[in-house]
GROMACS .gro file of N, CA and C in nm:
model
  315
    1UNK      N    1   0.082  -0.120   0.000
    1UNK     CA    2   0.000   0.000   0.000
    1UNK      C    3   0.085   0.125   0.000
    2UNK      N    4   0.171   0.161   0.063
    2UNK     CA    5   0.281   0.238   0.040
    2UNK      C    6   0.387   0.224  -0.023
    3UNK      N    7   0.391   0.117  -0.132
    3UNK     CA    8   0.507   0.081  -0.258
    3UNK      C    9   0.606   0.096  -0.158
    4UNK      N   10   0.626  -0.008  -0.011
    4UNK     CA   11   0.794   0.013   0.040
    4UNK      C   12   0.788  -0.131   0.066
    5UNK      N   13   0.923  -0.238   0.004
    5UNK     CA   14   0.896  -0.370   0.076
    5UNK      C   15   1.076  -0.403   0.073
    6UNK      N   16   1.135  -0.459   0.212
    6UNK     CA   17   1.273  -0.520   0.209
    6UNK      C   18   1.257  -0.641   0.059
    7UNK      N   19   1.361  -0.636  -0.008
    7UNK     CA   20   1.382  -0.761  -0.079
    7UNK      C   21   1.496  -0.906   0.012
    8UNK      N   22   1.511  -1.003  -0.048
    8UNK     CA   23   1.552  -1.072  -0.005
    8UNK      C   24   1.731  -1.103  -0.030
    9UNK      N   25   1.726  -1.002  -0.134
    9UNK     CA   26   1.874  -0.961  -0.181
    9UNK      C   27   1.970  -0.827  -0.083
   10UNK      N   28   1.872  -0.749  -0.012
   10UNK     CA   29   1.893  -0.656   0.068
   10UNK      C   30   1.887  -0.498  -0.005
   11UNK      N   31   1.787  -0.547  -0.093
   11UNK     CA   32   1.748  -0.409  -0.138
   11UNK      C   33   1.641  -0.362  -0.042
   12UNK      N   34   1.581  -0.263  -0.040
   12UNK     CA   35   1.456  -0.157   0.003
   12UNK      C   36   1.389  -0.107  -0.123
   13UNK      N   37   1.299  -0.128  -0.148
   13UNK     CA   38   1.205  -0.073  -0.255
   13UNK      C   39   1.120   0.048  -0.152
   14UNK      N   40   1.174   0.174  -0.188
   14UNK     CA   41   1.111   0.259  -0.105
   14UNK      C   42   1.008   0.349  -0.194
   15UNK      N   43   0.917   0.417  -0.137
   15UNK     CA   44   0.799   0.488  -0.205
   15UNK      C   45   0.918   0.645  -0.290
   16UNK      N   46   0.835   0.679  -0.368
   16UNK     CA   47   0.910   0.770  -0.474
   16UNK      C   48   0.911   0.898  -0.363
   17UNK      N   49   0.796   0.886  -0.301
   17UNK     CA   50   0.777   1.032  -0.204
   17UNK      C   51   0.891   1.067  -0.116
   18UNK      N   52   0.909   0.950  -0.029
   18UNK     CA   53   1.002   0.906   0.091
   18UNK      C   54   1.167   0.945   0.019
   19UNK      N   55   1.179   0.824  -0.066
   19UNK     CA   56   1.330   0.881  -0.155
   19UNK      C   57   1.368   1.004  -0.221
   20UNK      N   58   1.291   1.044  -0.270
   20UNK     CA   59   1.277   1.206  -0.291
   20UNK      C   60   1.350   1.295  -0.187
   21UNK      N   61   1.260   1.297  -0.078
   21UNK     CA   62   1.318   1.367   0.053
   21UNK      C   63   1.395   1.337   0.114
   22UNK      N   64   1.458   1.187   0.114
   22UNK     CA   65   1.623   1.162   0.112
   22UNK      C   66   1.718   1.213   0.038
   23UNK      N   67   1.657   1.202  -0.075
   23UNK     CA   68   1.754   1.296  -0.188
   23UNK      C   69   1.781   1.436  -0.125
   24UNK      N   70   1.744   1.497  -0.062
   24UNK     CA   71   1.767   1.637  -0.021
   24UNK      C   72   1.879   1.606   0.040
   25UNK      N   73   1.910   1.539   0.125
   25UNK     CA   74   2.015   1.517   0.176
   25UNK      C   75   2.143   1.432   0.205
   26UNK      N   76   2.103   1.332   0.091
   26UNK     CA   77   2.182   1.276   0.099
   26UNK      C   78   2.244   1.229  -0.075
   27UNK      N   79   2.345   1.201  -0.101
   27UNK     CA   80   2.342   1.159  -0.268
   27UNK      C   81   2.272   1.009  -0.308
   28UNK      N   82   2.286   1.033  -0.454
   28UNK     CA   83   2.197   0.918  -0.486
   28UNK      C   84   2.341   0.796  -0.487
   29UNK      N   85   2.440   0.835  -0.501
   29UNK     CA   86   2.567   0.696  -0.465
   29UNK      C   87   2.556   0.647  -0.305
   30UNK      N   88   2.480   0.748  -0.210
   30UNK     CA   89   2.478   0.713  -0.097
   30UNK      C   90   2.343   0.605  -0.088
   31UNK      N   91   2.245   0.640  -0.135
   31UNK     CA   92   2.132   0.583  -0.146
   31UNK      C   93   2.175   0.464  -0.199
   32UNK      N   94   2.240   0.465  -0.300
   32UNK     CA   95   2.262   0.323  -0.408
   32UNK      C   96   2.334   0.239  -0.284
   33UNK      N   97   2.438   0.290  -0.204
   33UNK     CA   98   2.533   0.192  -0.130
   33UNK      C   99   2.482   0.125   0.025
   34UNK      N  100   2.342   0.177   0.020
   34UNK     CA  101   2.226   0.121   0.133
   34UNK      C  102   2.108   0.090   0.045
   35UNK      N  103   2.141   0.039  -0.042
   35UNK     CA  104   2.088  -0.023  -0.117
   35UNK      C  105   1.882  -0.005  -0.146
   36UNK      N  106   1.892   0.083  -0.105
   36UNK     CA  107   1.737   0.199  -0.114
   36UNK      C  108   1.705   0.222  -0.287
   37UNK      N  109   1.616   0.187  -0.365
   37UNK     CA  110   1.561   0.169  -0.472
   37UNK      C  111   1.445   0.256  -0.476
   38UNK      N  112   1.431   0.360  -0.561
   38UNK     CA  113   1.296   0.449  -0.574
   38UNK      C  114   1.216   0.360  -0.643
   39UNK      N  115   1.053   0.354  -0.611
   39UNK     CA  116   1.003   0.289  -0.653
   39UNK      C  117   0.901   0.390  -0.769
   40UNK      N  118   0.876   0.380  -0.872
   40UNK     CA  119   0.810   0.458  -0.943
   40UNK      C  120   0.679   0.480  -0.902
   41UNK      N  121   0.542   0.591  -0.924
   41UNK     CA  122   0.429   0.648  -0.882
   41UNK      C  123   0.329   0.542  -0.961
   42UNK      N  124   0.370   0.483  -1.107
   42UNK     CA  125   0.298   0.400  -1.179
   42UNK      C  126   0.316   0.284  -1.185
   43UNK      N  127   0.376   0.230  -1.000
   43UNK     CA  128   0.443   0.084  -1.042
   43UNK      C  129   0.293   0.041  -0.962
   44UNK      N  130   0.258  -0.154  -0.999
   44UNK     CA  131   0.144  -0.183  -0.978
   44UNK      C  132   0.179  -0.325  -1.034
   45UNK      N  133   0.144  -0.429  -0.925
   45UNK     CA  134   0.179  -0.560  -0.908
   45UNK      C  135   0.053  -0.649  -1.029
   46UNK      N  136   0.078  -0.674  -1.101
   46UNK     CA  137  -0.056  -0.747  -1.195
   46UNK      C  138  -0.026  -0.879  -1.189
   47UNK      N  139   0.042  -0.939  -1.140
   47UNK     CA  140   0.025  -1.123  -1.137
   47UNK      C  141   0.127  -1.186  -1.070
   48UNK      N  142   0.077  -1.264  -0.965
   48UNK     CA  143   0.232  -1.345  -0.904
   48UNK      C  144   0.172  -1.487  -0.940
   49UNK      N  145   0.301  -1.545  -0.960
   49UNK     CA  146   0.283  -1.675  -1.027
   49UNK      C  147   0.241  -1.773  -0.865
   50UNK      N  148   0.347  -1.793  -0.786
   50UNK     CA  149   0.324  -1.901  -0.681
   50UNK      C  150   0.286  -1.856  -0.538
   51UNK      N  151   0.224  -1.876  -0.504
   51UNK     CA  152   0.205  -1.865  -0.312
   51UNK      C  153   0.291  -1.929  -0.264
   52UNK      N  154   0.330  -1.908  -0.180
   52UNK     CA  155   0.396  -1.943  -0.062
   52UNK      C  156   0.344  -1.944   0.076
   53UNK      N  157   0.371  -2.009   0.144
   53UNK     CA  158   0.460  -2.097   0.220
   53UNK      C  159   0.474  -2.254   0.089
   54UNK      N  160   0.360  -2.269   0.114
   54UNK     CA  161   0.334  -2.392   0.048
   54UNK      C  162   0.415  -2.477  -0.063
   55UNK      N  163   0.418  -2.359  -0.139
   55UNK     CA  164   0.478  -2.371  -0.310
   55UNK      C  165   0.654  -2.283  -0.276
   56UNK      N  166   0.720  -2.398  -0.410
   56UNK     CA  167   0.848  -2.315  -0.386
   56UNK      C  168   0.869  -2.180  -0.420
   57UNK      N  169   0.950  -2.056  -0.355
   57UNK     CA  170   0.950  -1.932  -0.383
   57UNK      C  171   0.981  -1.875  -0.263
   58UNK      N  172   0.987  -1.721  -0.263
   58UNK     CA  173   0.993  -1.644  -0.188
   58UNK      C  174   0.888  -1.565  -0.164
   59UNK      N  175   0.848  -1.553  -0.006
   59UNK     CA  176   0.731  -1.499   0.043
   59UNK      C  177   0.751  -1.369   0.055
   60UNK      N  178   0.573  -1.297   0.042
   60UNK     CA  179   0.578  -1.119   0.034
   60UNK      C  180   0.574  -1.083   0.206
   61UNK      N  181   0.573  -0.962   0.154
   61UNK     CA  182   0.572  -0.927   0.287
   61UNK      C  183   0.435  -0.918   0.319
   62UNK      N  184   0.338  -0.919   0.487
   62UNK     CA  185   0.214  -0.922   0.496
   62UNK      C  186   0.150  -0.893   0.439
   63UNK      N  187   0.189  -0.678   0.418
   63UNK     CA  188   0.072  -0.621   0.379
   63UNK      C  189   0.065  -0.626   0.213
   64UNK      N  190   0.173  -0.622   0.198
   64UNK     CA  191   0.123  -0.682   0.022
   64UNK      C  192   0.095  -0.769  -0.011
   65UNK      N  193   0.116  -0.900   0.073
   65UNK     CA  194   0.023  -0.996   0.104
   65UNK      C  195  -0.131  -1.024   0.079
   66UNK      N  196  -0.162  -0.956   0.163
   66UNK     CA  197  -0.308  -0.950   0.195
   66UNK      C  198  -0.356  -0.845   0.062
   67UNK      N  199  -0.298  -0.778   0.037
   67UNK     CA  200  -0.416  -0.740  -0.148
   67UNK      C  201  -0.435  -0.844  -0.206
   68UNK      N  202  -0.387  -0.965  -0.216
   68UNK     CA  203  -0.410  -1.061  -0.322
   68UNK      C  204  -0.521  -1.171  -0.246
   69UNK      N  205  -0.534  -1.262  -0.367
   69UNK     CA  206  -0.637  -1.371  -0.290
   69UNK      C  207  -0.525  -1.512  -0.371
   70UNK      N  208  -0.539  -1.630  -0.338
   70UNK     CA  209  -0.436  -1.735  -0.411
   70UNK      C  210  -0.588  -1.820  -0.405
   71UNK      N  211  -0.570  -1.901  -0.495
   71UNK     CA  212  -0.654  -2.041  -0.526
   71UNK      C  213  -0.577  -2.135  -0.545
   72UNK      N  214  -0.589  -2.278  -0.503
   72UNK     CA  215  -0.536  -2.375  -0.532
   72UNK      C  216  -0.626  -2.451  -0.645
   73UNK      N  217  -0.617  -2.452  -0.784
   73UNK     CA  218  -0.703  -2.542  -0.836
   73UNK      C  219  -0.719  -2.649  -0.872
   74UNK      N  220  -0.745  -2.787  -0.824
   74UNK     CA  221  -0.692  -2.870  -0.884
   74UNK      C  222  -0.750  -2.915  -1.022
   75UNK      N  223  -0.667  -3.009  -1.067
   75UNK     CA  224  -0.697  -3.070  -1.233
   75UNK      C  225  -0.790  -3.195  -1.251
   76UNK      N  226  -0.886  -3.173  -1.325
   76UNK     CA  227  -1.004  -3.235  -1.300
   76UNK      C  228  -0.920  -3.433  -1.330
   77UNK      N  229  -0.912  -3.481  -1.283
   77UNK     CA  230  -0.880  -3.681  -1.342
   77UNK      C  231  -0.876  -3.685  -1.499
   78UNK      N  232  -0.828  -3.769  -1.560
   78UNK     CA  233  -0.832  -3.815  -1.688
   78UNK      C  234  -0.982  -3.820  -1.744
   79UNK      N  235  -1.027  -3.936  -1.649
   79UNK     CA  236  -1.170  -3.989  -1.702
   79UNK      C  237  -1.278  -3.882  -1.701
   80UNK      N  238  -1.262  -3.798  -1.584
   80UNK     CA  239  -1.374  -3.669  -1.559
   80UNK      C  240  -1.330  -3.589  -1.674
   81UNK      N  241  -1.219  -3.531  -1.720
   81UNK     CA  242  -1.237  -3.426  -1.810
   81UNK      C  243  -1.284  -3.484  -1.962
   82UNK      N  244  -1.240  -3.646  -2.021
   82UNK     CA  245  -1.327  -3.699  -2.129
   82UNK      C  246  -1.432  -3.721  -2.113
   83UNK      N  247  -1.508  -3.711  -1.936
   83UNK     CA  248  -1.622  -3.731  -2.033
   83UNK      C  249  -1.693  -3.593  -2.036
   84UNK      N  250  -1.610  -3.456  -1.978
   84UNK     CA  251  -1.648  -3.327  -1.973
   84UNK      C  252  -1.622  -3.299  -2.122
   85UNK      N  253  -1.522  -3.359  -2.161
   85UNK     CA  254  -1.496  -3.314  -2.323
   85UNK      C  255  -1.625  -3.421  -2.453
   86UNK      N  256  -1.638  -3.463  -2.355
   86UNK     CA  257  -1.714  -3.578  -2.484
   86UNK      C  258  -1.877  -3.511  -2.503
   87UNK      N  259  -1.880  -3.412  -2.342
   87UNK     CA  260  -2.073  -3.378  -2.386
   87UNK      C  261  -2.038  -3.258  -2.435
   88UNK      N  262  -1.922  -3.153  -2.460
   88UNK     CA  263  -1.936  -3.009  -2.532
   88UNK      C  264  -1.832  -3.084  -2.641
   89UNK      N  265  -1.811  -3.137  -2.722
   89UNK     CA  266  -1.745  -3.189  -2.787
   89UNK      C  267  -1.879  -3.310  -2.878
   90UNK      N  268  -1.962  -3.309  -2.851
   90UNK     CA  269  -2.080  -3.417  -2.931
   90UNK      C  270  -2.067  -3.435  -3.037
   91UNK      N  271  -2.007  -3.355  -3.133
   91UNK     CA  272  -2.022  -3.399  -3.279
   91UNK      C  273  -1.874  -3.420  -3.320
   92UNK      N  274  -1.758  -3.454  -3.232
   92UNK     CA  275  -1.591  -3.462  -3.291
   92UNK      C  276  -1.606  -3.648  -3.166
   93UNK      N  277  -1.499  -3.708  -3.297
   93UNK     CA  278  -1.490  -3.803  -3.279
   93UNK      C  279  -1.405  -3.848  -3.113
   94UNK      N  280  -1.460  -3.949  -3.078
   94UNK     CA  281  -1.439  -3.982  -2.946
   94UNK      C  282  -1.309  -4.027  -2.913
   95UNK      N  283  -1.264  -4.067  -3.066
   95UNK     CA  284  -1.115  -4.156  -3.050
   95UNK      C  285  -0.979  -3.999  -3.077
   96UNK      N  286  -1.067  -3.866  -3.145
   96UNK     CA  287  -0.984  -3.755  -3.142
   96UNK      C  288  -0.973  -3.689  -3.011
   97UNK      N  289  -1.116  -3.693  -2.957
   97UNK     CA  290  -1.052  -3.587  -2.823
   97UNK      C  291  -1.019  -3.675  -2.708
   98UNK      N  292  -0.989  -3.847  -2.712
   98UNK     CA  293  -0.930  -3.899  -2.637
   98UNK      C  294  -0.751  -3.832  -2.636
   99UNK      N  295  -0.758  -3.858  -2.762
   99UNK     CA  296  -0.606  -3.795  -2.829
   99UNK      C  297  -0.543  -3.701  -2.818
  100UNK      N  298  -0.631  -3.634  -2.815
  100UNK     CA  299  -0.623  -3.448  -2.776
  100UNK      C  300  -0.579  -3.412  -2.613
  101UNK      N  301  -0.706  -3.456  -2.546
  101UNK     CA  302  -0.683  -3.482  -2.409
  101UNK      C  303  -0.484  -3.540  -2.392
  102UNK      N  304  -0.498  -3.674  -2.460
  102UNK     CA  305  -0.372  -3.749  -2.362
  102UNK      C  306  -0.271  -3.691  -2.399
  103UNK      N  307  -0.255  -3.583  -2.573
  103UNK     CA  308  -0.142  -3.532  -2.571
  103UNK      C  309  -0.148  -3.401  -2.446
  104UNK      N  310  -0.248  -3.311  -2.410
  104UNK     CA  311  -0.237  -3.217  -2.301
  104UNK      C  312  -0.212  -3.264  -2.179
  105UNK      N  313  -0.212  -3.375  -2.157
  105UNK     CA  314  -0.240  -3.437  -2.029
  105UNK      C  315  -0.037  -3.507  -2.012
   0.00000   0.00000   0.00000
């Protein structure tokens, strides 16, 4: 919510506002060597691939955390999705979207 999160490399992704007003006083080689990163006004998270704990990766921090929602979905069985494919599939042959299926599968 305030674009500021530690990385796991030992960067700081800090808000553009905050670094700004460091800049007054301090240089940006100083900033770079405490490893403080301006974060841009138009930056905006659109997709994380894995959750964590669970799944392998590295976990967010709480509060950016909690904007997201995760689903676990699982994959419907072999037999359940032919015969999900066989009633919207009615007029293609039974021995093709067996085929179809086992190459996706």
């Amino acid at each position: 919510e305030n674009r500021e999160m530690q990385l796991e490399d030992g960067r700081f992704l800090m808000s553009s506002e905050r670094y700004d007003k460091l800049l007054q006083d301090h240089t940006k080689t100083e900033l770079d060597a405490w490893k403080i990163v301006r974060v841009s006004e138009n930056f905006r998270v659109i997709a994380l691939g894995l959750p964590v704990p669970k799944y392998s990766g590295n976990p967010l921090d709480p509060p950016l955390r909690s904007r997201f929602q995760a689903r676990d979905i699982y994959y419907l069985p072999f037999k359940d999705q032919l015969k999900l494919l066989y009633s919207v599939g009615a007029n293609v042959s039974a021995e093709k979207i067996s085929q179809l299926l086992s190459f996706a599968t």
